[in-house]
mmCIF file of C-alpha atoms and ligand atoms in Angstrom:
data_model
loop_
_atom_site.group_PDB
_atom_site.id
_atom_site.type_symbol
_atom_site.label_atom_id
_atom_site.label_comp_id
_atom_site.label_asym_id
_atom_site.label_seq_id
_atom_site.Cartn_x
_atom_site.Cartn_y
_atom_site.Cartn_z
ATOM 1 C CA UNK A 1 -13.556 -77.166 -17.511
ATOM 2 C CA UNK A 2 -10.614 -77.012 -19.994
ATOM 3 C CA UNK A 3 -7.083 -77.706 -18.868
ATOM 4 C CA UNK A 4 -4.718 -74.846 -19.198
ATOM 5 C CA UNK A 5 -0.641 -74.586 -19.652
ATOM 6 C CA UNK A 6 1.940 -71.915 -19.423
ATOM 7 C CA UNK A 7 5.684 -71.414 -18.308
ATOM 8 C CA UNK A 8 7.644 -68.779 -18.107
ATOM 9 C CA UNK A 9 11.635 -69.300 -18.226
ATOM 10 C CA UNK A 10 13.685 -68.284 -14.786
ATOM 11 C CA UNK A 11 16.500 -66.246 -16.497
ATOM 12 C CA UNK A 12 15.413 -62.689 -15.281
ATOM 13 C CA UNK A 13 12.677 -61.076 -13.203
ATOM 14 C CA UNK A 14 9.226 -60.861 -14.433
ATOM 15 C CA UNK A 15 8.663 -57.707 -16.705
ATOM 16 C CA UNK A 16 5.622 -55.917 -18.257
ATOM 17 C CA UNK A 17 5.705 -57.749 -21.221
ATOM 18 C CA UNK A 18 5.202 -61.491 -19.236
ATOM 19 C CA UNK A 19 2.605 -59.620 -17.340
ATOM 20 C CA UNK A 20 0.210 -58.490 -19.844
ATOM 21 C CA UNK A 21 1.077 -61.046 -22.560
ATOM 22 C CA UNK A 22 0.782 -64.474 -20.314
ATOM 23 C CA UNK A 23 0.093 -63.791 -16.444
ATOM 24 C CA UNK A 24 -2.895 -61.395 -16.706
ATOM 25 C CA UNK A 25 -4.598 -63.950 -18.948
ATOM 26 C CA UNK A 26 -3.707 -66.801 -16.692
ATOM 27 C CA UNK A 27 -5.148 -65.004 -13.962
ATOM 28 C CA UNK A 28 -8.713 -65.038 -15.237
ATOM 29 C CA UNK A 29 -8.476 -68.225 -16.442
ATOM 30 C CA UNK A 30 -7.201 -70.156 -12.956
ATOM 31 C CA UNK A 31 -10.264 -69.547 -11.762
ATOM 32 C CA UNK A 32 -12.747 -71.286 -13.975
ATOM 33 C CA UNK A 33 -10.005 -73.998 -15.608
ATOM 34 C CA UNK A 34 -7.816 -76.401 -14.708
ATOM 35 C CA UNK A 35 -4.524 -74.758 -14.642
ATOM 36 C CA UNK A 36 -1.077 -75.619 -14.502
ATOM 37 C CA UNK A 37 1.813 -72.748 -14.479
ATOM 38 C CA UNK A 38 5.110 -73.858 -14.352
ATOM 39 C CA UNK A 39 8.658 -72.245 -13.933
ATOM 40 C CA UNK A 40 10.448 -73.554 -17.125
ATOM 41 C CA UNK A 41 14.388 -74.395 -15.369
ATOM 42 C CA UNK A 42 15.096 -77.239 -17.404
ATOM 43 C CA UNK A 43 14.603 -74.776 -20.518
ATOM 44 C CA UNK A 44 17.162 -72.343 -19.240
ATOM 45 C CA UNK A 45 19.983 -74.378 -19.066
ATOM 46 C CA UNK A 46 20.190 -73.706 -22.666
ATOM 47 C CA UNK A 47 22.016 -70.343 -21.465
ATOM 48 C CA UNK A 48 24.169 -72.684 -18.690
ATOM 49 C CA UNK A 49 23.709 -70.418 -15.462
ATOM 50 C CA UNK A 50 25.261 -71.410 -12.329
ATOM 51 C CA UNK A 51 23.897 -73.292 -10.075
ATOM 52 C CA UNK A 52 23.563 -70.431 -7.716
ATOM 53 C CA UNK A 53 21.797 -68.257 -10.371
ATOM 54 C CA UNK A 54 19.825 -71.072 -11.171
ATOM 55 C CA UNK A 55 18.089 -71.545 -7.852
ATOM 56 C CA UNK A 56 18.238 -67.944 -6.746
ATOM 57 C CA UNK A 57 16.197 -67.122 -10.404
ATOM 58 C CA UNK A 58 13.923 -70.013 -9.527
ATOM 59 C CA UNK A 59 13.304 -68.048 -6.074
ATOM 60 C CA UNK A 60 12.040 -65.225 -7.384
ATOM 61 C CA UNK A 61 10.222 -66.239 -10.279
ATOM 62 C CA UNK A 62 7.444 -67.975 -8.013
ATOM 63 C CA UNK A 63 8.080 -65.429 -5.886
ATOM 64 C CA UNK A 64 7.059 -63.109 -8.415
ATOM 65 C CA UNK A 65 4.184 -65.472 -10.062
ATOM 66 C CA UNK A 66 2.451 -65.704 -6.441
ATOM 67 C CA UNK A 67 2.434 -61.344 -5.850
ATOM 68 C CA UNK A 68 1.150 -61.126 -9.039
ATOM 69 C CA UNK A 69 -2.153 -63.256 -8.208
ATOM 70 C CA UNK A 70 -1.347 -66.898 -8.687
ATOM 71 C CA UNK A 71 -3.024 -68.849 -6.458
ATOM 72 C CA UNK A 72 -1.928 -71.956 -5.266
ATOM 73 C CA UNK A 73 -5.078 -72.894 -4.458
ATOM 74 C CA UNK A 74 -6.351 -72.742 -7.802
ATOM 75 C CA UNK A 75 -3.893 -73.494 -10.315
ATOM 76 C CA UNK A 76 -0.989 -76.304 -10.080
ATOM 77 C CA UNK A 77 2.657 -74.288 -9.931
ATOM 78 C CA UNK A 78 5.425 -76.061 -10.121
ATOM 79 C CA UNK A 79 9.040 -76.710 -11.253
ATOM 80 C CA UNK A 80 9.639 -78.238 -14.351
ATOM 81 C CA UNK A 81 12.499 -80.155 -13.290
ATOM 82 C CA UNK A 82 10.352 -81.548 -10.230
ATOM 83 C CA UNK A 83 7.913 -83.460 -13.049
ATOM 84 C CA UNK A 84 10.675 -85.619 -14.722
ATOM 85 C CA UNK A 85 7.633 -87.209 -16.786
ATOM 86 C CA UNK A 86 8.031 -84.368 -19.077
ATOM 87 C CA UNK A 87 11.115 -85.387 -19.604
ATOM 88 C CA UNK A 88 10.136 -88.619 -21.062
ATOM 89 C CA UNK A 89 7.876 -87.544 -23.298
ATOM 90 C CA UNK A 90 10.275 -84.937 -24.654
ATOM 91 C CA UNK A 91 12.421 -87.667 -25.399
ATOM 92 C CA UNK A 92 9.454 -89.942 -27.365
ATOM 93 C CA UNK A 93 8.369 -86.891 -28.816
ATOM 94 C CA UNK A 94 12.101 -86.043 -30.377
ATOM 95 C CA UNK A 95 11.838 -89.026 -31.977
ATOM 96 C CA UNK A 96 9.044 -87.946 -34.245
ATOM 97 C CA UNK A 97 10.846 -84.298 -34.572
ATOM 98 C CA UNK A 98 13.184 -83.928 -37.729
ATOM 99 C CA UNK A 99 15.936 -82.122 -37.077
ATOM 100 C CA UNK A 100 15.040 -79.734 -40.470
ATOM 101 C CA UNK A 101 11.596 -78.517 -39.208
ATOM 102 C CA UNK A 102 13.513 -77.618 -35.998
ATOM 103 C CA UNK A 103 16.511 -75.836 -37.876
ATOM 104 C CA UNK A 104 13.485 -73.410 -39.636
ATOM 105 C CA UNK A 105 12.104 -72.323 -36.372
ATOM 106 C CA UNK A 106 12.838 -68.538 -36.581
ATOM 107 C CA UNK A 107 13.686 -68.241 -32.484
ATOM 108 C CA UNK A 108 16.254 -71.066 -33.357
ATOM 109 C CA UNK A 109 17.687 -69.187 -36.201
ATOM 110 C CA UNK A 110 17.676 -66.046 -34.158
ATOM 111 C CA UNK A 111 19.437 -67.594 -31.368
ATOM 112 C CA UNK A 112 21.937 -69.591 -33.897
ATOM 113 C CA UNK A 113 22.489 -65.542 -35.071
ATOM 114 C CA UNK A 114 23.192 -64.036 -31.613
ATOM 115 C CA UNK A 115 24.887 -66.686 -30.165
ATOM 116 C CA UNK A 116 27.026 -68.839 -32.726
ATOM 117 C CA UNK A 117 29.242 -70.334 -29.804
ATOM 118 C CA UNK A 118 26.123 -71.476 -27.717
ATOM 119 C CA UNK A 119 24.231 -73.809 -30.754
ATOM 120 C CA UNK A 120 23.709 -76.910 -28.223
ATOM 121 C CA UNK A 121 21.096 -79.756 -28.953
ATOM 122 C CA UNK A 122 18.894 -78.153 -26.292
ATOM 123 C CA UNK A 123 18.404 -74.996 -28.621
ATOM 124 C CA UNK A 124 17.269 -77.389 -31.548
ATOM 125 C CA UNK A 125 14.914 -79.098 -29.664
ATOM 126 C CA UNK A 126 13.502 -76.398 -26.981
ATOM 127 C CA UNK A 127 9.853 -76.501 -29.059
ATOM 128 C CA UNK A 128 10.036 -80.379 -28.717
ATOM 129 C CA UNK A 129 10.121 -79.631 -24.690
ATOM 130 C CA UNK A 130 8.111 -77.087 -24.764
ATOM 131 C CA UNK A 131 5.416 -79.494 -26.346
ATOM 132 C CA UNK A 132 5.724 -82.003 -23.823
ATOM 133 C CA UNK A 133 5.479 -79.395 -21.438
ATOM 134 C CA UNK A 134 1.881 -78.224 -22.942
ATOM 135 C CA UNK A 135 0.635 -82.150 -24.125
ATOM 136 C CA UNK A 136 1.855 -83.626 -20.725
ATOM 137 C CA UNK A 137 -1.126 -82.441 -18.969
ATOM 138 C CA UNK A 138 -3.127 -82.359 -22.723
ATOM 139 C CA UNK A 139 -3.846 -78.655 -22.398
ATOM 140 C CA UNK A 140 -6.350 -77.011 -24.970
ATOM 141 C CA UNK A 141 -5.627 -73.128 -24.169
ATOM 142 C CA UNK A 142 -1.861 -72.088 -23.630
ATOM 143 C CA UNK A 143 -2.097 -68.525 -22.454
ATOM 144 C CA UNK A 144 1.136 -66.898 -23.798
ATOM 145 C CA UNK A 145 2.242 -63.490 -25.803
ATOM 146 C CA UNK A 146 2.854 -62.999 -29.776
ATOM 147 C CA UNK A 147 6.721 -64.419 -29.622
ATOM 148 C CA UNK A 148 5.508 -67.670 -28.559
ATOM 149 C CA UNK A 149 3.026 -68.302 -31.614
ATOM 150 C CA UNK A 150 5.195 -70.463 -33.618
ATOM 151 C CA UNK A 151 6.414 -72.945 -30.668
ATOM 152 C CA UNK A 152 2.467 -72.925 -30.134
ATOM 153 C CA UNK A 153 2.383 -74.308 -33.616
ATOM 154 C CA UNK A 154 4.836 -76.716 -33.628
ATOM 155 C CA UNK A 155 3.015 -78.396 -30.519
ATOM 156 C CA UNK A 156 0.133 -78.809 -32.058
ATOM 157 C CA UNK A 157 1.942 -80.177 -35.062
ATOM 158 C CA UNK A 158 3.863 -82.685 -32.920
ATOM 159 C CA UNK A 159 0.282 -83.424 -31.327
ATOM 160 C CA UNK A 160 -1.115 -84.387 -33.978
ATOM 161 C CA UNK A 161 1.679 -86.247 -35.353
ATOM 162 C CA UNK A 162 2.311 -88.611 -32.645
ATOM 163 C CA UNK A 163 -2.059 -89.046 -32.544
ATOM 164 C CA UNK A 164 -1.858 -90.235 -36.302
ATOM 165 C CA UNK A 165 1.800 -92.620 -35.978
ATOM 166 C CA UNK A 166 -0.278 -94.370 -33.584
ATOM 167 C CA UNK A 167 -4.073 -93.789 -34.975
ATOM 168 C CA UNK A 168 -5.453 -92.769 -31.872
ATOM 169 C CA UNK A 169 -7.779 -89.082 -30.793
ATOM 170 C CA UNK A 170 -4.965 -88.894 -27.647
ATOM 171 C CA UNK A 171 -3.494 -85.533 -27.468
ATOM 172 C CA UNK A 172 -5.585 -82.042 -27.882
ATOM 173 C CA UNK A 173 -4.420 -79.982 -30.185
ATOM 174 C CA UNK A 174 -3.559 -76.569 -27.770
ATOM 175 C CA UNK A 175 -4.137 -73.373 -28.921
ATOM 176 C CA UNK A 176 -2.839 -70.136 -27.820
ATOM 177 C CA UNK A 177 -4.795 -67.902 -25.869
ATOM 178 C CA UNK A 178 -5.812 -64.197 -25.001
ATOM 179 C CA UNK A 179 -8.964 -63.092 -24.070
ATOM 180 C CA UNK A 180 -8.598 -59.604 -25.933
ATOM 181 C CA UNK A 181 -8.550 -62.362 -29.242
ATOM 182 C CA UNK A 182 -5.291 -61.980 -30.647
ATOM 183 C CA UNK A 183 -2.007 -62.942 -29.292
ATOM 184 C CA UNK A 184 -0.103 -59.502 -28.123
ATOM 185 C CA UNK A 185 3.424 -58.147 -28.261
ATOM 186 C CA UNK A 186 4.448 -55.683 -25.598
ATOM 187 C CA UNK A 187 7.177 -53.506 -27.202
ATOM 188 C CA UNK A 188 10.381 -52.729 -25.167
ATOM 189 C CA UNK A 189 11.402 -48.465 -24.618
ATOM 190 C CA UNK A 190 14.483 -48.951 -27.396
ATOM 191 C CA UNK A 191 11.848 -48.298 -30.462
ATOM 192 C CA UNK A 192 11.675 -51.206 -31.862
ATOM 193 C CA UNK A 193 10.676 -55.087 -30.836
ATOM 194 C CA UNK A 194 9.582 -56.524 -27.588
ATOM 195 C CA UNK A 195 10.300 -56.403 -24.608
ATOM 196 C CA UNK A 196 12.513 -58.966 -23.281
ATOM 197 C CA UNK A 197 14.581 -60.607 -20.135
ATOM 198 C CA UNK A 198 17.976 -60.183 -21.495
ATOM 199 C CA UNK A 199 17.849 -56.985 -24.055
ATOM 200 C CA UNK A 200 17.992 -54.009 -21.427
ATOM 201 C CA UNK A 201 14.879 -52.324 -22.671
ATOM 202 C CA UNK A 202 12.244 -53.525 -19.951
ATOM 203 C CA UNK A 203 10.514 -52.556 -17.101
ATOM 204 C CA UNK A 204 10.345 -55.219 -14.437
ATOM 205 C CA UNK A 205 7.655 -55.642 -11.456
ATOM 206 C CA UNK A 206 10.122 -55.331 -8.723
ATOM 207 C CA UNK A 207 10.981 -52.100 -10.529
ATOM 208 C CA UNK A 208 11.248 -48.706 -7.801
ATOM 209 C CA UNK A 209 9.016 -45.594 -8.835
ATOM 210 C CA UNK A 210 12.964 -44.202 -9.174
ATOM 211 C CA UNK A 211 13.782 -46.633 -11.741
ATOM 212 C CA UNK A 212 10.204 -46.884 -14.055
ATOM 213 C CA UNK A 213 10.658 -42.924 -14.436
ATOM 214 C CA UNK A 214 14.131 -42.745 -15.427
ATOM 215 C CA UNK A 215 13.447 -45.936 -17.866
ATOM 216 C CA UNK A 216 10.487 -43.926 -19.793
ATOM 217 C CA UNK A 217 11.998 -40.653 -19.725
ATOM 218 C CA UNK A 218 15.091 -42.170 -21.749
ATOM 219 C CA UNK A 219 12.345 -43.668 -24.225
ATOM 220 C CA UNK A 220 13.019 -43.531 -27.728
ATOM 221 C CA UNK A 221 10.965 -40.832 -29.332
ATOM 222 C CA UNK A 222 10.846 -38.309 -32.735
ATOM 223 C CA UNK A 223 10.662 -34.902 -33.598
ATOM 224 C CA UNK A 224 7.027 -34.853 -33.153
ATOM 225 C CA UNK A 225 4.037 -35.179 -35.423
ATOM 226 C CA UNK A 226 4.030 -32.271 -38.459
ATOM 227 C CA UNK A 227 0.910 -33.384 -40.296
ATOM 228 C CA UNK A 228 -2.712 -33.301 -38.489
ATOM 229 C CA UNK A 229 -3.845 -37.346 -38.124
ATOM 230 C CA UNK A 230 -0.335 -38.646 -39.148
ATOM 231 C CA UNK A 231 0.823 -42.100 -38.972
ATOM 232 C CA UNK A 232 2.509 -43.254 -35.444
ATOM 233 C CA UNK A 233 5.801 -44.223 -36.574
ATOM 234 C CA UNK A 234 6.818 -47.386 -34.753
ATOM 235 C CA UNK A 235 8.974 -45.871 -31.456
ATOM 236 C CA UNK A 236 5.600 -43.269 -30.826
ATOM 237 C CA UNK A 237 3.018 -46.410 -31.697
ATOM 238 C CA UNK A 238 5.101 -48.146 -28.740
ATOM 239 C CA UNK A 239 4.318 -45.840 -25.977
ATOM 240 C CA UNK A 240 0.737 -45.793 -26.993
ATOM 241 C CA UNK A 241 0.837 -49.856 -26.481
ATOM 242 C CA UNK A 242 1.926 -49.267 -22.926
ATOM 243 C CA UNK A 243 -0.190 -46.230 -22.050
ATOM 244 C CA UNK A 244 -3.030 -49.229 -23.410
ATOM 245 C CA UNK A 245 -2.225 -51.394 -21.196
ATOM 246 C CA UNK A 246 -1.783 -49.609 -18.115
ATOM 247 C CA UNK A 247 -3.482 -46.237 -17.910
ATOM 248 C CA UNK A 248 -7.436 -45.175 -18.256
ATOM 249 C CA UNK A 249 -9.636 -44.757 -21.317
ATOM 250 C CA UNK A 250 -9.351 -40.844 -20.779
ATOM 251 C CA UNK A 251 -5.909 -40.718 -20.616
ATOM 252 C CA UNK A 252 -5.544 -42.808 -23.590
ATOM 253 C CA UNK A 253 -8.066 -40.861 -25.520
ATOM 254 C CA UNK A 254 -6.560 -37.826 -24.471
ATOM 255 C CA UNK A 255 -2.950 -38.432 -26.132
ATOM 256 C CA UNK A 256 -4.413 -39.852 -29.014
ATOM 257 C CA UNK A 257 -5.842 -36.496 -29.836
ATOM 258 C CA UNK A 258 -2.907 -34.457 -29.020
ATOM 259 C CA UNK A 259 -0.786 -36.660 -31.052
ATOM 260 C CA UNK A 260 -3.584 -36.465 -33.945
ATOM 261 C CA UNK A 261 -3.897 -32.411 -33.862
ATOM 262 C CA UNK A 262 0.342 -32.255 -33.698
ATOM 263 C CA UNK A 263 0.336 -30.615 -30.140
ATOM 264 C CA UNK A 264 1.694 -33.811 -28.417
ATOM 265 C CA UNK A 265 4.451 -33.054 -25.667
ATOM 266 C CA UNK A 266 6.547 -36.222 -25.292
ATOM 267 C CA UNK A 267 7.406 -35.745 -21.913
ATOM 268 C CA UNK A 268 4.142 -35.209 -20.829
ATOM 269 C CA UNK A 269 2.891 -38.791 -22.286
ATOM 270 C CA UNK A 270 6.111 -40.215 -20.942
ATOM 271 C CA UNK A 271 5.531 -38.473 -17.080
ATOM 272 C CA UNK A 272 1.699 -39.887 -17.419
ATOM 273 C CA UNK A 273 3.038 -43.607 -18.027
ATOM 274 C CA UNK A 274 5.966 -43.724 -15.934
ATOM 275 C CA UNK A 275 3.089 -42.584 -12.983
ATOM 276 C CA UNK A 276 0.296 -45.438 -14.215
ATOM 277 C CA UNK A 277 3.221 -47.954 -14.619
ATOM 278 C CA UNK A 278 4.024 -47.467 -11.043
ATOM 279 C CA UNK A 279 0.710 -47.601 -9.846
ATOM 280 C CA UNK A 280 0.354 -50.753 -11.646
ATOM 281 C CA UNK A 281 3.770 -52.522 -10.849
ATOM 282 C CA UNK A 282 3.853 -50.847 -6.768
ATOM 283 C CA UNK A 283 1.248 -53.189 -5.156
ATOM 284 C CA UNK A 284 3.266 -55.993 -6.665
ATOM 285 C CA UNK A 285 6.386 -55.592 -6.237
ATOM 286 C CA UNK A 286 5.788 -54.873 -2.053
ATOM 287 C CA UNK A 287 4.303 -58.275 -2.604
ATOM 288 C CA UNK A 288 7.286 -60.212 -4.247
ATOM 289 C CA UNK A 289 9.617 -58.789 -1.417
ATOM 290 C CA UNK A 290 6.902 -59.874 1.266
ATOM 291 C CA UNK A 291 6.704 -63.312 -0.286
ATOM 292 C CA UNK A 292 10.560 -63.743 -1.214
ATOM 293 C CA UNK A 293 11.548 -63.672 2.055
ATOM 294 C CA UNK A 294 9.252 -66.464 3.372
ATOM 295 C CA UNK A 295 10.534 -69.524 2.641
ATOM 296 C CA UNK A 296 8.236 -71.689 4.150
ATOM 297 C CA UNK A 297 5.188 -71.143 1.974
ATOM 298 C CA UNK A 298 7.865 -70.798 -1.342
ATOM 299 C CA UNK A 299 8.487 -74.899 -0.179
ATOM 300 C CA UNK A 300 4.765 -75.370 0.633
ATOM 301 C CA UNK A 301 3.844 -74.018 -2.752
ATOM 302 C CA UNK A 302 6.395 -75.826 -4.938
ATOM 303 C CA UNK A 303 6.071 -79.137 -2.475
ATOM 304 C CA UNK A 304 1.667 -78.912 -3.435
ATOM 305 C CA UNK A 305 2.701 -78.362 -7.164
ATOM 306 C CA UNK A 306 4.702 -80.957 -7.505
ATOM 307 C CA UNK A 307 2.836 -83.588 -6.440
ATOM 308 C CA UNK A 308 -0.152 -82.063 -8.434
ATOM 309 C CA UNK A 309 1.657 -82.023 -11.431
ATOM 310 C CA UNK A 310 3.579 -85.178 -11.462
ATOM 311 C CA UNK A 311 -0.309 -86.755 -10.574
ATOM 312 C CA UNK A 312 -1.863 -85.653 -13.485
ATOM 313 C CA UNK A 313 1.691 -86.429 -15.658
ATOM 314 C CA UNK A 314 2.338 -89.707 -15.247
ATOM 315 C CA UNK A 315 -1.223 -90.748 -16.098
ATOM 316 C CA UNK A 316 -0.168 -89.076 -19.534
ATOM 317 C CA UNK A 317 3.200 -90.613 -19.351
ATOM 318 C CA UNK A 318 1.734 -94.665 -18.446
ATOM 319 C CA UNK A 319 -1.617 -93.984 -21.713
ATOM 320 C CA UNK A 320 1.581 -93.018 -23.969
ATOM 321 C CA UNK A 321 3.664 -95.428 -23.131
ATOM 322 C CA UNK A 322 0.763 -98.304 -23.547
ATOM 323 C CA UNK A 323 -0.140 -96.395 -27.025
ATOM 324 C CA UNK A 324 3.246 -96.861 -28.093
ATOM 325 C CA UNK A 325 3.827 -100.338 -27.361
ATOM 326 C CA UNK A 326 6.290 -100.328 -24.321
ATOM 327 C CA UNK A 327 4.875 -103.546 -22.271
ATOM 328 C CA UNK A 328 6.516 -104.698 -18.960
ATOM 329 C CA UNK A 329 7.285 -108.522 -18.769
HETATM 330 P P1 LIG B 1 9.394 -66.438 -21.743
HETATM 331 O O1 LIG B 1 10.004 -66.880 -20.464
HETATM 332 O O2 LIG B 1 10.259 -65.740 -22.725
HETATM 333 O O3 LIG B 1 8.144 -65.518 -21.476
HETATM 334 C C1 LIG B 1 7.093 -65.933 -20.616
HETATM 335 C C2 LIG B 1 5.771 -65.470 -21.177
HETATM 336 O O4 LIG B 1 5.771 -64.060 -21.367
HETATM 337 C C3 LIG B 1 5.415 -63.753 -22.699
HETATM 338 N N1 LIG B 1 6.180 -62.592 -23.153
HETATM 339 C C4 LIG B 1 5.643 -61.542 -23.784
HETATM 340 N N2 LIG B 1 4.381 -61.281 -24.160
HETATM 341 C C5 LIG B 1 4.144 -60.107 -24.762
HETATM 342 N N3 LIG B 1 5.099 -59.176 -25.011
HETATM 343 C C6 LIG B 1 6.386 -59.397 -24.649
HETATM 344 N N4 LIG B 1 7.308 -58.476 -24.868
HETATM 345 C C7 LIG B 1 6.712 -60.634 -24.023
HETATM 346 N N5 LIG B 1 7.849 -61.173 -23.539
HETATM 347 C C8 LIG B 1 7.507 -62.372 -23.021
HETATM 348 C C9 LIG B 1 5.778 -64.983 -23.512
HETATM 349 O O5 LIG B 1 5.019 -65.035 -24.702
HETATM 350 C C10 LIG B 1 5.451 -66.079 -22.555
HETATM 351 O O6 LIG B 1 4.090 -66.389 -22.615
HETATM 352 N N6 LIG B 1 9.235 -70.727 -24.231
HETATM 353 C C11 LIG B 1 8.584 -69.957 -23.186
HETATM 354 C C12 LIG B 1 8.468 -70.663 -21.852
HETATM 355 C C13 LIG B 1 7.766 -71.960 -21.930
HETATM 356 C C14 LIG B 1 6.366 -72.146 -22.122
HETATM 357 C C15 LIG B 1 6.162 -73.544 -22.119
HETATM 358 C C16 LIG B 1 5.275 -71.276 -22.271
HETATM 359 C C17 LIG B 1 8.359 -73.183 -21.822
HETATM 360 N N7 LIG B 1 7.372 -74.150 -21.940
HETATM 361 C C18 LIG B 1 4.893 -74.101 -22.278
HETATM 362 C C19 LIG B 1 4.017 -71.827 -22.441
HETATM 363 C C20 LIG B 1 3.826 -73.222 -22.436
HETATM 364 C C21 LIG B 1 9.401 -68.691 -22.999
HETATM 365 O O7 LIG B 1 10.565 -68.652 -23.255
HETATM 366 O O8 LIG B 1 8.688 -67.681 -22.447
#
């Protein structure tokens, strides 16, 4: 049984792209693995929301994690800030991070780009957390999409650095995970790059039928094909990476060749997927308003995955602190 990690961060609701590039993974895997799934709050205080946002984000998140299929039950879910043993380790770790490795991470740069007034210590240091996060339990698969490959690879790095400081085999080195093999990338319905939280171009569980039509209808598109088997260019390739994801092998199949013989109608693709996204995303999102509203079992769940997590982190936290040389008088 291998031990499995992955968080997602509370700063909007759950979209496609979290969906098929983390949860759907996780959701084979909780029941054959030891999992842990987490709702990443101490991470989004890099953005500072208010205390209300905070907790009402928080809310829906697991709110949102437990329609889709999580089951408490099987996997450990939790709040991050309810384990303050990660905490501790993020801070040993930091102390074996260098502050240039962490200045080349290209989400750090990226963020350093958009948000010039924002560059707090948290930023710099997020993959050191995120680390902890994953080594805290010693995970070996972290289920997560594309964007997350290189914060996948600085864990293992800082893994493997703190194992040879101290010469010991302690920490696995975790790898990132998809059952289809390679990590994936949902795109977002602007034409170009992924889907995200924050950049207006997603399509979110709790989405209404409405709303998921009037979101693909406005996707970015071209002329059209004008050459038989012609290259998708990168806005046309997009829809085709949805329509994977969420419609059948025929209907797939069927665009493919209209697109290949130059007799593709746009709207018609774009009428197909905005129909299989809602049949996908409807079940769910009746769910998340079910669960949402019933406090109780939100407390019950986050009360069990506590106490889970903080079990199996501070037998982490008392082997690293012994490695290290910390001895109590
Ligand atoms: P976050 O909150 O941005 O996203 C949560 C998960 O969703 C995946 N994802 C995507 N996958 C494919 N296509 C997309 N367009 C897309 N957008 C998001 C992410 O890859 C991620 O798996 N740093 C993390 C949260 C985190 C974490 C961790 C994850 C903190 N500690 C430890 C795993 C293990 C983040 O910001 O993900």
């Amino acid at each position: 049984m291998e031990t499995v990690v992955s968080g997602i961060r509370p700063t909007g609701n759950l979209h496609l792209g979290n969906y098929f590039g983390a949860m759907k993974n996780f959701l084979k895997m909780q029941n054959e693995n030891n999992c842990f799934f987490f709702i990443a709050d101490y991470h989004s205080l890099t953005t500072h929301p208010t205390p209300a946002d905070l907790h009402g984000s928080v809310k829906q998140v697991l709110a949102e994690y437990l329609a889709c299929g999580l089951d408490p039950e099987k996997a450990t879910i939790y709040l991050q800030s309810d384990v303050p043993e990660v905490i501790e380790l993020y801070l040993l770790l930091n102390m074996n991070a260098y502050v240039g490795e962490l200045e080349r991470t290209t989400s750090f740069k990226d963020k350093v780009r958009k948000n010039p007034e924002n560059v707090n210590a948290g930023l710099l240091t997020y993959p050191v957390l995120m680390a902890a996060d994953i080594i805290i339990h010693n995970a070996a698969k972290v289920p997560v999409g594309k964007d997350q490959e290189q914060n996948l690879e600085m864990a293992r790095k800082f893994a493997r650095r703190f194992n040879n400081m101290y010469n010991v085999e302690y920490f696995t080195e975790p790898q990132p995970f998809n059952f289809g093999e390679s990590l994936i990338k949902i795109p977002g319905l602007d034409g170009t790059g992924k889907m995200g939280k924050s950049e207006g171009n997603g399509i979110f569980l709790i989405d209404e039928e409405k709303d998921i039509r009037k979101k693909v209808m406005r996707a970015v598109t071209d002329s059209g094909p004008t050459e038989m088997n012609s290259k998708m260019p990168e806005p046309i390739e997009n829809l085709f990476t949805l329509l994977n994801v969420v419609s059948e092998k025929s209907t797939i199949d069927f665009f493919k060749e209209k697109y290949a013989t130059c007799e593709i109608r746009y709207g018609d693709l774009k009428k197909q997927l905005a129909e299989d996204i809602n049949l996908f995303v409807a079940p769910i999102r009746e769910k998340i308003n079910d669960i949402k509203s019933n406090d109780d079992y939100l407390r019950k769940v986050a009360h069990m995955g506590a106490e889970k997590a903080r079990e199996s982190a501070s037998k982490t936290i008392k082997d690293v602190r012994k490695i290290i040389g910390f001895k109590s008088f």
